[in-house]
PDB file of C-alpha atoms in Angstrom:
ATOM      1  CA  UNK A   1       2.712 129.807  79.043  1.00  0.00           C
ATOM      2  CA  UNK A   2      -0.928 129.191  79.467  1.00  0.00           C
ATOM      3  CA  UNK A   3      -1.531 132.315  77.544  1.00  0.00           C
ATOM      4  CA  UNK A   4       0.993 131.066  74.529  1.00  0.00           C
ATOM      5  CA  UNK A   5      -1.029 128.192  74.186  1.00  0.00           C
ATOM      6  CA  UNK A   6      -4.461 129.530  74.626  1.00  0.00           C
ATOM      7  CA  UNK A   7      -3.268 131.612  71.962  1.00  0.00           C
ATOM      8  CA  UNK A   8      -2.025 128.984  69.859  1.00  0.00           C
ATOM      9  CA  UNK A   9      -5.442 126.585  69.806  1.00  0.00           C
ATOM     10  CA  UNK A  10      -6.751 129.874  68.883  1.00  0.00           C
ATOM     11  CA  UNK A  11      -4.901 130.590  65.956  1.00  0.00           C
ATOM     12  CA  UNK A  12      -5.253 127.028  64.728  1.00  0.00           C
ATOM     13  CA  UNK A  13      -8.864 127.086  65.349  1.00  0.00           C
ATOM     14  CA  UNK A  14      -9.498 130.061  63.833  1.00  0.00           C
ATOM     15  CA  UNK A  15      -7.335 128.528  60.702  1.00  0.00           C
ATOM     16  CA  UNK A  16      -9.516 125.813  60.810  1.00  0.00           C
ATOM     17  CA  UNK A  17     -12.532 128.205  60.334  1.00  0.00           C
ATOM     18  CA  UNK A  18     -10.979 129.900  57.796  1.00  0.00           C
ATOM     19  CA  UNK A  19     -10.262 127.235  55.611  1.00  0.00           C
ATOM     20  CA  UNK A  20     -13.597 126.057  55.777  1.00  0.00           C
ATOM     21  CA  UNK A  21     -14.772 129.491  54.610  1.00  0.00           C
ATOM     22  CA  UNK A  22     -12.667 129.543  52.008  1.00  0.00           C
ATOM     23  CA  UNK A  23     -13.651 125.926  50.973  1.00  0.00           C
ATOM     24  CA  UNK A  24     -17.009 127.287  51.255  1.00  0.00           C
ATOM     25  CA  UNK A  25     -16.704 130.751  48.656  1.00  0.00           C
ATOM     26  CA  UNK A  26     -14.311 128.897  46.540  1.00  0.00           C
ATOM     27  CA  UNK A  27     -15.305 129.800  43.199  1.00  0.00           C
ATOM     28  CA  UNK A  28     -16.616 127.036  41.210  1.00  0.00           C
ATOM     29  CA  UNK A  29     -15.183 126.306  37.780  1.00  0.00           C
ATOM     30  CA  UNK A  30     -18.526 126.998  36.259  1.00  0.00           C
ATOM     31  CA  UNK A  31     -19.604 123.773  37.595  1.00  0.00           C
ATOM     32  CA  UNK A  32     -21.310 123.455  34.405  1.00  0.00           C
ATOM     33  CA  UNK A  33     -24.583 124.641  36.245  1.00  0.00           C
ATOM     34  CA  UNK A  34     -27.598 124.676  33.199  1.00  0.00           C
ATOM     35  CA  UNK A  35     -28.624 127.826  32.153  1.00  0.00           C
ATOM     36  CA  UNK A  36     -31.310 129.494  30.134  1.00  0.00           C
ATOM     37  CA  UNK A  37     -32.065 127.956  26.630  1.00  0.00           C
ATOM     38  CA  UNK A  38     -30.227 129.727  23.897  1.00  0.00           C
ATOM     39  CA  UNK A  39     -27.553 131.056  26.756  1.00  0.00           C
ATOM     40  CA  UNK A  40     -23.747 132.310  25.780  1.00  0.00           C
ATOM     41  CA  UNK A  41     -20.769 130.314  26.833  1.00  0.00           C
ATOM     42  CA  UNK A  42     -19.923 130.548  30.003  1.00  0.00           C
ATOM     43  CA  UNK A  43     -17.701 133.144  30.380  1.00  0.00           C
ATOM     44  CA  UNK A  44     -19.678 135.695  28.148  1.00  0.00           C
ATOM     45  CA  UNK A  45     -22.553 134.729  29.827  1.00  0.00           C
ATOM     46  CA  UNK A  46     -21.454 135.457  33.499  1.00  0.00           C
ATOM     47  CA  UNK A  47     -20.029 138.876  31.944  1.00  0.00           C
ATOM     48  CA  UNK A  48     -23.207 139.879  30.227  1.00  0.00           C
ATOM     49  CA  UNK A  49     -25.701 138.653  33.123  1.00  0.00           C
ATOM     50  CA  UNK A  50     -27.099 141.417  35.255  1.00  0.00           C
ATOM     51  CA  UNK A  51     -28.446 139.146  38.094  1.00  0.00           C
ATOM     52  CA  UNK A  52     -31.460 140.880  37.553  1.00  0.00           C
ATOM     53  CA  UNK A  53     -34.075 137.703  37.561  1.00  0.00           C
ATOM     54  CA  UNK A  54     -36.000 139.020  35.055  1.00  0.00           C
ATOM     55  CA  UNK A  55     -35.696 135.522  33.102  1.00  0.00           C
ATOM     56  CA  UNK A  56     -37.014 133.843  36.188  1.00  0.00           C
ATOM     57  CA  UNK A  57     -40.021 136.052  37.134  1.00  0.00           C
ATOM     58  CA  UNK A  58     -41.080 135.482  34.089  1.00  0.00           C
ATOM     59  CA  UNK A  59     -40.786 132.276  33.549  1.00  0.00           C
ATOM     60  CA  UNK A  60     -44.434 130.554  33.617  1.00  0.00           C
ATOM     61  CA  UNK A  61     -43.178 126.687  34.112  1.00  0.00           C
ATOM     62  CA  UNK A  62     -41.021 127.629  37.346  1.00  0.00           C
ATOM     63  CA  UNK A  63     -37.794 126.174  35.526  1.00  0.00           C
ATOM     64  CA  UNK A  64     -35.494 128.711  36.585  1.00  0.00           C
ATOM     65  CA  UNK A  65     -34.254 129.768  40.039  1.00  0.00           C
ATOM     66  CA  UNK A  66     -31.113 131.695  41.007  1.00  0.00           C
ATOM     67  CA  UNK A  67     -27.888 130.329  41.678  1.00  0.00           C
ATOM     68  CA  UNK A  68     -27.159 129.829  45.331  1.00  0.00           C
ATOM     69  CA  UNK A  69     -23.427 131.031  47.521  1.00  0.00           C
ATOM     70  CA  UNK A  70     -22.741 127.292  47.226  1.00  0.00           C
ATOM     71  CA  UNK A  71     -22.353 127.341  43.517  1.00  0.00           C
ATOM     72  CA  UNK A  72     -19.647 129.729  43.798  1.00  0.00           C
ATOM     73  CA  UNK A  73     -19.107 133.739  44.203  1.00  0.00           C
ATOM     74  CA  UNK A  74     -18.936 134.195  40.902  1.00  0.00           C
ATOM     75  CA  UNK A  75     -22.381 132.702  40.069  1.00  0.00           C
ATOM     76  CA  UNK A  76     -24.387 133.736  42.940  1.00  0.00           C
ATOM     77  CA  UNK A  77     -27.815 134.925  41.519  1.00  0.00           C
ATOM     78  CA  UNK A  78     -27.289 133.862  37.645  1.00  0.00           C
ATOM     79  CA  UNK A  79     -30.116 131.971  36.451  1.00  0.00           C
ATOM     80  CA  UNK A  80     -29.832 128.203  36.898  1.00  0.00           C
ATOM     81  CA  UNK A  81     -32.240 125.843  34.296  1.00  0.00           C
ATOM     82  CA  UNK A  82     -34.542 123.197  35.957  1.00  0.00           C
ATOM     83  CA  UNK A  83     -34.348 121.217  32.569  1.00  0.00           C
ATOM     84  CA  UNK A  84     -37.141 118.664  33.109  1.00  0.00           C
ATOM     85  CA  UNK A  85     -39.480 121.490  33.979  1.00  0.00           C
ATOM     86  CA  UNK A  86     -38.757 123.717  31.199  1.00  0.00           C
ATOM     87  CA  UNK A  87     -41.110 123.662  28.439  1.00  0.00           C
ATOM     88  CA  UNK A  88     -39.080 125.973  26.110  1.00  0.00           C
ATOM     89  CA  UNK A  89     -41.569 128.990  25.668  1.00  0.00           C
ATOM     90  CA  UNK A  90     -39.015 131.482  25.151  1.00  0.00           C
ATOM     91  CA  UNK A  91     -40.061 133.560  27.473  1.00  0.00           C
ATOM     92  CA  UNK A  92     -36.896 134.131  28.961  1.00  0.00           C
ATOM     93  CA  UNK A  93     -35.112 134.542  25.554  1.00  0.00           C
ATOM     94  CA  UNK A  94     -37.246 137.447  25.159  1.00  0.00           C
ATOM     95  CA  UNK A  95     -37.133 139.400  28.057  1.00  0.00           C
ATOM     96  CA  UNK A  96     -33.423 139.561  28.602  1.00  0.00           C
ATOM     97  CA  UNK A  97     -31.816 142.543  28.402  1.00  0.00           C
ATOM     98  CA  UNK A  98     -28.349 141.819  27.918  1.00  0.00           C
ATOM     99  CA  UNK A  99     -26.687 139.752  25.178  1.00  0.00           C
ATOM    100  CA  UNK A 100     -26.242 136.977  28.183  1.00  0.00           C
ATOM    101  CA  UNK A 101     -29.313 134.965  26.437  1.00  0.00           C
ATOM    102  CA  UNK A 102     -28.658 134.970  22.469  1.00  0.00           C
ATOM    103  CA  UNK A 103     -31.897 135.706  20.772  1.00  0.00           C
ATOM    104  CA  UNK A 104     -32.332 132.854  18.015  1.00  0.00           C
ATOM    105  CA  UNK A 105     -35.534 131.307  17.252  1.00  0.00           C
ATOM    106  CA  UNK A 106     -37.192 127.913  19.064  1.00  0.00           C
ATOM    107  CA  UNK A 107     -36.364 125.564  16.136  1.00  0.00           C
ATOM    108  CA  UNK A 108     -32.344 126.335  16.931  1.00  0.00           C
ATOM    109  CA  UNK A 109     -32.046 125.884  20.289  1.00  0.00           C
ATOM    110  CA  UNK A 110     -30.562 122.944  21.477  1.00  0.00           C
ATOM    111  CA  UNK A 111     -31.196 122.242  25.291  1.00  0.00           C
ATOM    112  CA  UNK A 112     -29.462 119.503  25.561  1.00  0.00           C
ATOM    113  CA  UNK A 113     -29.341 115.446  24.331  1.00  0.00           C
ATOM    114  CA  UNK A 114     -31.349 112.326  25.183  1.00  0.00           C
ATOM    115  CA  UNK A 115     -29.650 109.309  25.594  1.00  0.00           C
ATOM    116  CA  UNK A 116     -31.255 105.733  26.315  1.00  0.00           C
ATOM    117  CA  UNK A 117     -30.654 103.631  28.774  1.00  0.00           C
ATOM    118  CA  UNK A 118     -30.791 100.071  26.775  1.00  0.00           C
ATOM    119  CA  UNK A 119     -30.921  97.679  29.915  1.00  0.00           C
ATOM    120  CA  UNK A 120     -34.432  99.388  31.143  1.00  0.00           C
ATOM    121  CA  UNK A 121     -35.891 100.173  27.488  1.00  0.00           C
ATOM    122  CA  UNK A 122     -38.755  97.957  27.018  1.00  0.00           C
ATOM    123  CA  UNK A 123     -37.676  97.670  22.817  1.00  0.00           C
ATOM    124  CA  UNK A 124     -34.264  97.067  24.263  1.00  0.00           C
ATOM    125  CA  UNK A 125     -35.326  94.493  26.463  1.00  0.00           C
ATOM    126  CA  UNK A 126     -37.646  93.150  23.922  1.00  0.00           C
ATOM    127  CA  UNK A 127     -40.374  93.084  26.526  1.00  0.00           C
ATOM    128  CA  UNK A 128     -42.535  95.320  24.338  1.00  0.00           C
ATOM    129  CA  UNK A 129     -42.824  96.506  20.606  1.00  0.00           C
ATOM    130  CA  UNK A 130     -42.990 100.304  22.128  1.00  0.00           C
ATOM    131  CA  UNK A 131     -41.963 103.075  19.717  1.00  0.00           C
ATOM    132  CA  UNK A 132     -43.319 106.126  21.681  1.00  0.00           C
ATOM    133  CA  UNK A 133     -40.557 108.030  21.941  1.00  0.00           C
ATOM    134  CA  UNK A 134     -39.831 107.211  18.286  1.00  0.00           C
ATOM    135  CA  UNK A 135     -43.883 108.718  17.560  1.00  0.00           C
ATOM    136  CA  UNK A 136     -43.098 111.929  20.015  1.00  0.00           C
ATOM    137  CA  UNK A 137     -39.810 113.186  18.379  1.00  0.00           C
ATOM    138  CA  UNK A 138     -41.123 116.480  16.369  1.00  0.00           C
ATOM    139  CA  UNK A 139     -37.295 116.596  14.991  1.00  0.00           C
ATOM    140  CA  UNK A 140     -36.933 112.839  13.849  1.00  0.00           C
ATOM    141  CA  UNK A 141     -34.096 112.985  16.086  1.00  0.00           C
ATOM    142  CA  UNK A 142     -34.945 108.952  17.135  1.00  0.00           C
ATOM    143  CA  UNK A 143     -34.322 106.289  14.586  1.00  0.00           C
ATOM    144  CA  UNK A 144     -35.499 102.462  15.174  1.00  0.00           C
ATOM    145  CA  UNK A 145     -32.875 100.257  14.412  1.00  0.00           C
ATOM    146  CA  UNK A 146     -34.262  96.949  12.716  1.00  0.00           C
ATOM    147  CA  UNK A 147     -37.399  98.778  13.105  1.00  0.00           C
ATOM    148  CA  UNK A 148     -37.373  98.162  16.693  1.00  0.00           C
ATOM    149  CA  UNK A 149     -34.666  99.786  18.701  1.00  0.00           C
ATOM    150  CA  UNK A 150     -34.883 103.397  19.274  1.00  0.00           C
ATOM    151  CA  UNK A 151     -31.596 104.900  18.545  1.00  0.00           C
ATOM    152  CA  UNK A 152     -31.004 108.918  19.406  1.00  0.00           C
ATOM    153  CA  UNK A 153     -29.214 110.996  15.890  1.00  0.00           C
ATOM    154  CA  UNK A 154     -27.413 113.596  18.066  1.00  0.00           C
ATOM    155  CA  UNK A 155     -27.260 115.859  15.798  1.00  0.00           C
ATOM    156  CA  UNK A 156     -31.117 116.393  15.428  1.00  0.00           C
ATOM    157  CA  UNK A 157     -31.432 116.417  19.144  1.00  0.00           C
ATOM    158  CA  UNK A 158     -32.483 119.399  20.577  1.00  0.00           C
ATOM    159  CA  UNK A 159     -33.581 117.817  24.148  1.00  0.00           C
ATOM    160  CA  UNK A 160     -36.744 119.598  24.186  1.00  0.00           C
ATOM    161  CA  UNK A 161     -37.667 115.829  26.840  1.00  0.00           C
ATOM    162  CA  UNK A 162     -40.959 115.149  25.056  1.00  0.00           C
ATOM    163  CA  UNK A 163     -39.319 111.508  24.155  1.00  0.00           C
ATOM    164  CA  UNK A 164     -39.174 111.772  28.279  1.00  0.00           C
ATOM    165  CA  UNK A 165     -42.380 112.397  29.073  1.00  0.00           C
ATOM    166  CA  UNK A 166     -44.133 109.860  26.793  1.00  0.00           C
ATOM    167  CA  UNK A 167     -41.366 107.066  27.324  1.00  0.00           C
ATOM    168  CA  UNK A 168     -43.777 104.306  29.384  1.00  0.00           C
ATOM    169  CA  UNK A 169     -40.806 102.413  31.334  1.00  0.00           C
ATOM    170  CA  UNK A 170     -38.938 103.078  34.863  1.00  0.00           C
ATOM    171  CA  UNK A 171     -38.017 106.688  35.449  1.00  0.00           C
ATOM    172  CA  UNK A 172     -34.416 107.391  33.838  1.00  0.00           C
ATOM    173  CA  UNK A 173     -34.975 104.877  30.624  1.00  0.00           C
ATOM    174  CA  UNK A 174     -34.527 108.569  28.415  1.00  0.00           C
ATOM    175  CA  UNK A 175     -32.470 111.424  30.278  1.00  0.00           C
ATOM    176  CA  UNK A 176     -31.458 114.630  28.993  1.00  0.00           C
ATOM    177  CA  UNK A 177     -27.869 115.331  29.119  1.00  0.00           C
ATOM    178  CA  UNK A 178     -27.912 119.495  30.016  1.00  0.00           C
ATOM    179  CA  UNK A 179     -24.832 119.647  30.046  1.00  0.00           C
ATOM    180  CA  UNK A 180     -24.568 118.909  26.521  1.00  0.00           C
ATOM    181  CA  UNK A 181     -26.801 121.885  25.623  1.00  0.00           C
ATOM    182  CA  UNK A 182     -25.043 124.849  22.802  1.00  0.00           C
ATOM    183  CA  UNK A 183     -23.878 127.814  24.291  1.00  0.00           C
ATOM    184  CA  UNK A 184     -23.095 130.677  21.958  1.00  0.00           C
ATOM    185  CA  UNK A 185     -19.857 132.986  21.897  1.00  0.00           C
ATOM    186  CA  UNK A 186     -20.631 136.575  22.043  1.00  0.00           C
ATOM    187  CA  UNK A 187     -19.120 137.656  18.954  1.00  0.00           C
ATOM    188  CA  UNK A 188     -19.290 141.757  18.179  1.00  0.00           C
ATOM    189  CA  UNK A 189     -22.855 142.395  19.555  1.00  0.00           C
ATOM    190  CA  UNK A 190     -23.630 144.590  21.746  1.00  0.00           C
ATOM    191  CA  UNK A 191     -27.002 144.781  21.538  1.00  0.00           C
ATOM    192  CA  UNK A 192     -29.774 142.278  22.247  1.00  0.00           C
ATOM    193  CA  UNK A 193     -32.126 141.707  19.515  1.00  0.00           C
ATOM    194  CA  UNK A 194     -35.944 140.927  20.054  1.00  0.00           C
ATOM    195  CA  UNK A 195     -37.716 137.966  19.166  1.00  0.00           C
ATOM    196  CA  UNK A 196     -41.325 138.166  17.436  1.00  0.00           C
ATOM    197  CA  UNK A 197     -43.898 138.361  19.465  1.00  0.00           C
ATOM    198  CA  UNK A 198     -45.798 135.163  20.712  1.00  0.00           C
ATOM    199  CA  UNK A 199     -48.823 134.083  18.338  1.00  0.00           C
ATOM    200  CA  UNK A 200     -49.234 130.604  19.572  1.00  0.00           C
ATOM    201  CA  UNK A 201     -50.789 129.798  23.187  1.00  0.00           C
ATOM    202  CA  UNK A 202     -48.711 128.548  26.044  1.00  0.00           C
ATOM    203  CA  UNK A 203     -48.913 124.916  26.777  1.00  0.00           C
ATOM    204  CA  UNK A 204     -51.428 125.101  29.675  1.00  0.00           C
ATOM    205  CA  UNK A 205     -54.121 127.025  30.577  1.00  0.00           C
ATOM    206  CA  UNK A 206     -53.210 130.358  32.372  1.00  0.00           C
ATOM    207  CA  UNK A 207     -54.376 130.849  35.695  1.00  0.00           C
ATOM    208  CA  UNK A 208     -57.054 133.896  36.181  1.00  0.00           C
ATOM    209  CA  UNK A 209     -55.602 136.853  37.123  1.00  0.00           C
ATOM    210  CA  UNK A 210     -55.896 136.345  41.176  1.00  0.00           C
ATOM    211  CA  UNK A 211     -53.891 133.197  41.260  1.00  0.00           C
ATOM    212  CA  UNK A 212     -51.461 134.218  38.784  1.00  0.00           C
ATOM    213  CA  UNK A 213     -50.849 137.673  40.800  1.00  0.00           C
ATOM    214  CA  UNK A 214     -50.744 134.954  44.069  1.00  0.00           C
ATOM    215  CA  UNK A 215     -48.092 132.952  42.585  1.00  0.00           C
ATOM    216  CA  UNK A 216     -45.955 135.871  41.078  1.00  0.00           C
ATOM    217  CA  UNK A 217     -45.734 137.504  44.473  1.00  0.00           C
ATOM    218  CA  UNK A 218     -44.768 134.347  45.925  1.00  0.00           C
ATOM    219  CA  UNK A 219     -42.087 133.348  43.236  1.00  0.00           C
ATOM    220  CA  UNK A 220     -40.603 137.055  43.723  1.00  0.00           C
ATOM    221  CA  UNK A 221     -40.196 136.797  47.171  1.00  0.00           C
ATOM    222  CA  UNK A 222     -38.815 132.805  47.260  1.00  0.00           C
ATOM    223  CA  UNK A 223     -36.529 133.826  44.585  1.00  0.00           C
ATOM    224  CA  UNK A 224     -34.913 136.592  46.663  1.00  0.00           C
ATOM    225  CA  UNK A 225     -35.097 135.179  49.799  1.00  0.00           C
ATOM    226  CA  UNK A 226     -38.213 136.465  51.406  1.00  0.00           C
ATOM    227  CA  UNK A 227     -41.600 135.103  53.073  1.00  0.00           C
ATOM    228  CA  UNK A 228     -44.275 136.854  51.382  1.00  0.00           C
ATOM    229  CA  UNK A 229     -47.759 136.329  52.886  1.00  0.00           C
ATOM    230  CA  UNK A 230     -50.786 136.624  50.054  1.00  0.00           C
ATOM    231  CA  UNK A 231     -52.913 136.993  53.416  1.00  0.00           C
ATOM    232  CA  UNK A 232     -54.899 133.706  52.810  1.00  0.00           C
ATOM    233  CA  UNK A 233     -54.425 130.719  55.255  1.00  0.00           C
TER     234      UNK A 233
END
């Protein structure tokens, strides 16, 4: 008898575990976890995505990292967008070698949208005549209604954030919706295209060689789990 039920709280134990497991690896929907500018729908992409991290390592603004156990089997080690951090150099649209990252120019990608938050908008509030995010928009995707209140067009957003970074009030007054970002189907190709070559500068100064080979060595190991001494203290 003692046996029977040792047994028992065993089996319902070990249910217990396994359940949580389970709960664990579920696969995620697709969570709608941000990827890469210019990246396929979901399902193409996932099919098309090697894991191989060459979009991160390459990335010079640190905006993408892989995609942890938690985010589902199915997406372990895809690349996952850090949208605030992304300054949209294309970097990683070149460098892919798979169809997973559709190779269009800058002026077509659409990250995402900004929206406003009206009760913290100094226009909105009327506590200031402010029309910086109006001035930063390259894509006159901001409109001042009564030639005060910002309003976002949509359809000429592309949420590259500048509106974000020069907006003066509380943090979260402009926020980029990611999840609203344009994935592309896969159609017939095959074959990844390549991009032209950069001509203009990135948007900060590079580091000299030593740091730069410092922080790639670092970034390679973080991203695949390992602590990689440079051998300074």
């Amino acid at each position: 008898m003692e046996n029977s039920r040792r047994n028992f709280i065993q089996f319902l134990a070990g249910a217990v575990v396994s359940g949580s497991v389970f709960t664990l690896f579920k696969v995620s929907p697709a969570r709608a976890l941000a990827r890469p500018p210019a990246a396929l729908v979901e399902d193409d992409f996932l099919r098309f995505c090697t894991r191989c991290h060459q979009c991160i390592d390459v990335c010079p603004a640190d905006a993408l990292f892989p995609a942890s156990i938690l985010d589902g089997i199915i997406n372990i080690g895809t690349p996952v967008l850090d949208g605030p951090k992304c300054i949209m150099c294309m970097e990683c649209v070149r460098i892919c070698p798979t169809p997973a990252i559709k190779k269009i120019p800058k002026q077509e990608v659409v990250l995402g949208k900004a929206v406003i938050n009206e009760d913290t908008c100094l226009a909105w509030q009327k506590k200031k005549r402010c029309k910086d995010c109006y001035r930063a928009c390259k894509f006159k995707a901001i409109e001042l209604k009564k030639r005060r209140y910002p309003e976002i067009i949509a359809d000429k957003c592309n949420g590259c954030g500048l509106c974000v970074q020069r907006c003066p009030a509380v943090a979260g007054t402009i926020d980029i919706k990611y999840e609203a970002a344009e994935r592309y189907p896969a159609g017939d190709a095959h074959f990844a295209l390549c991009l032209e070559d950069r001509v203009a500068p990135y948007e900060f100064p590079p580091d000299d060689f030593g740091t730069w080979l410092k922080k790639r060595i670092e970034k390679i190991g973080k991203n695949h789990g390992l602590a990689i001494g440079t051998g300074e203290d």
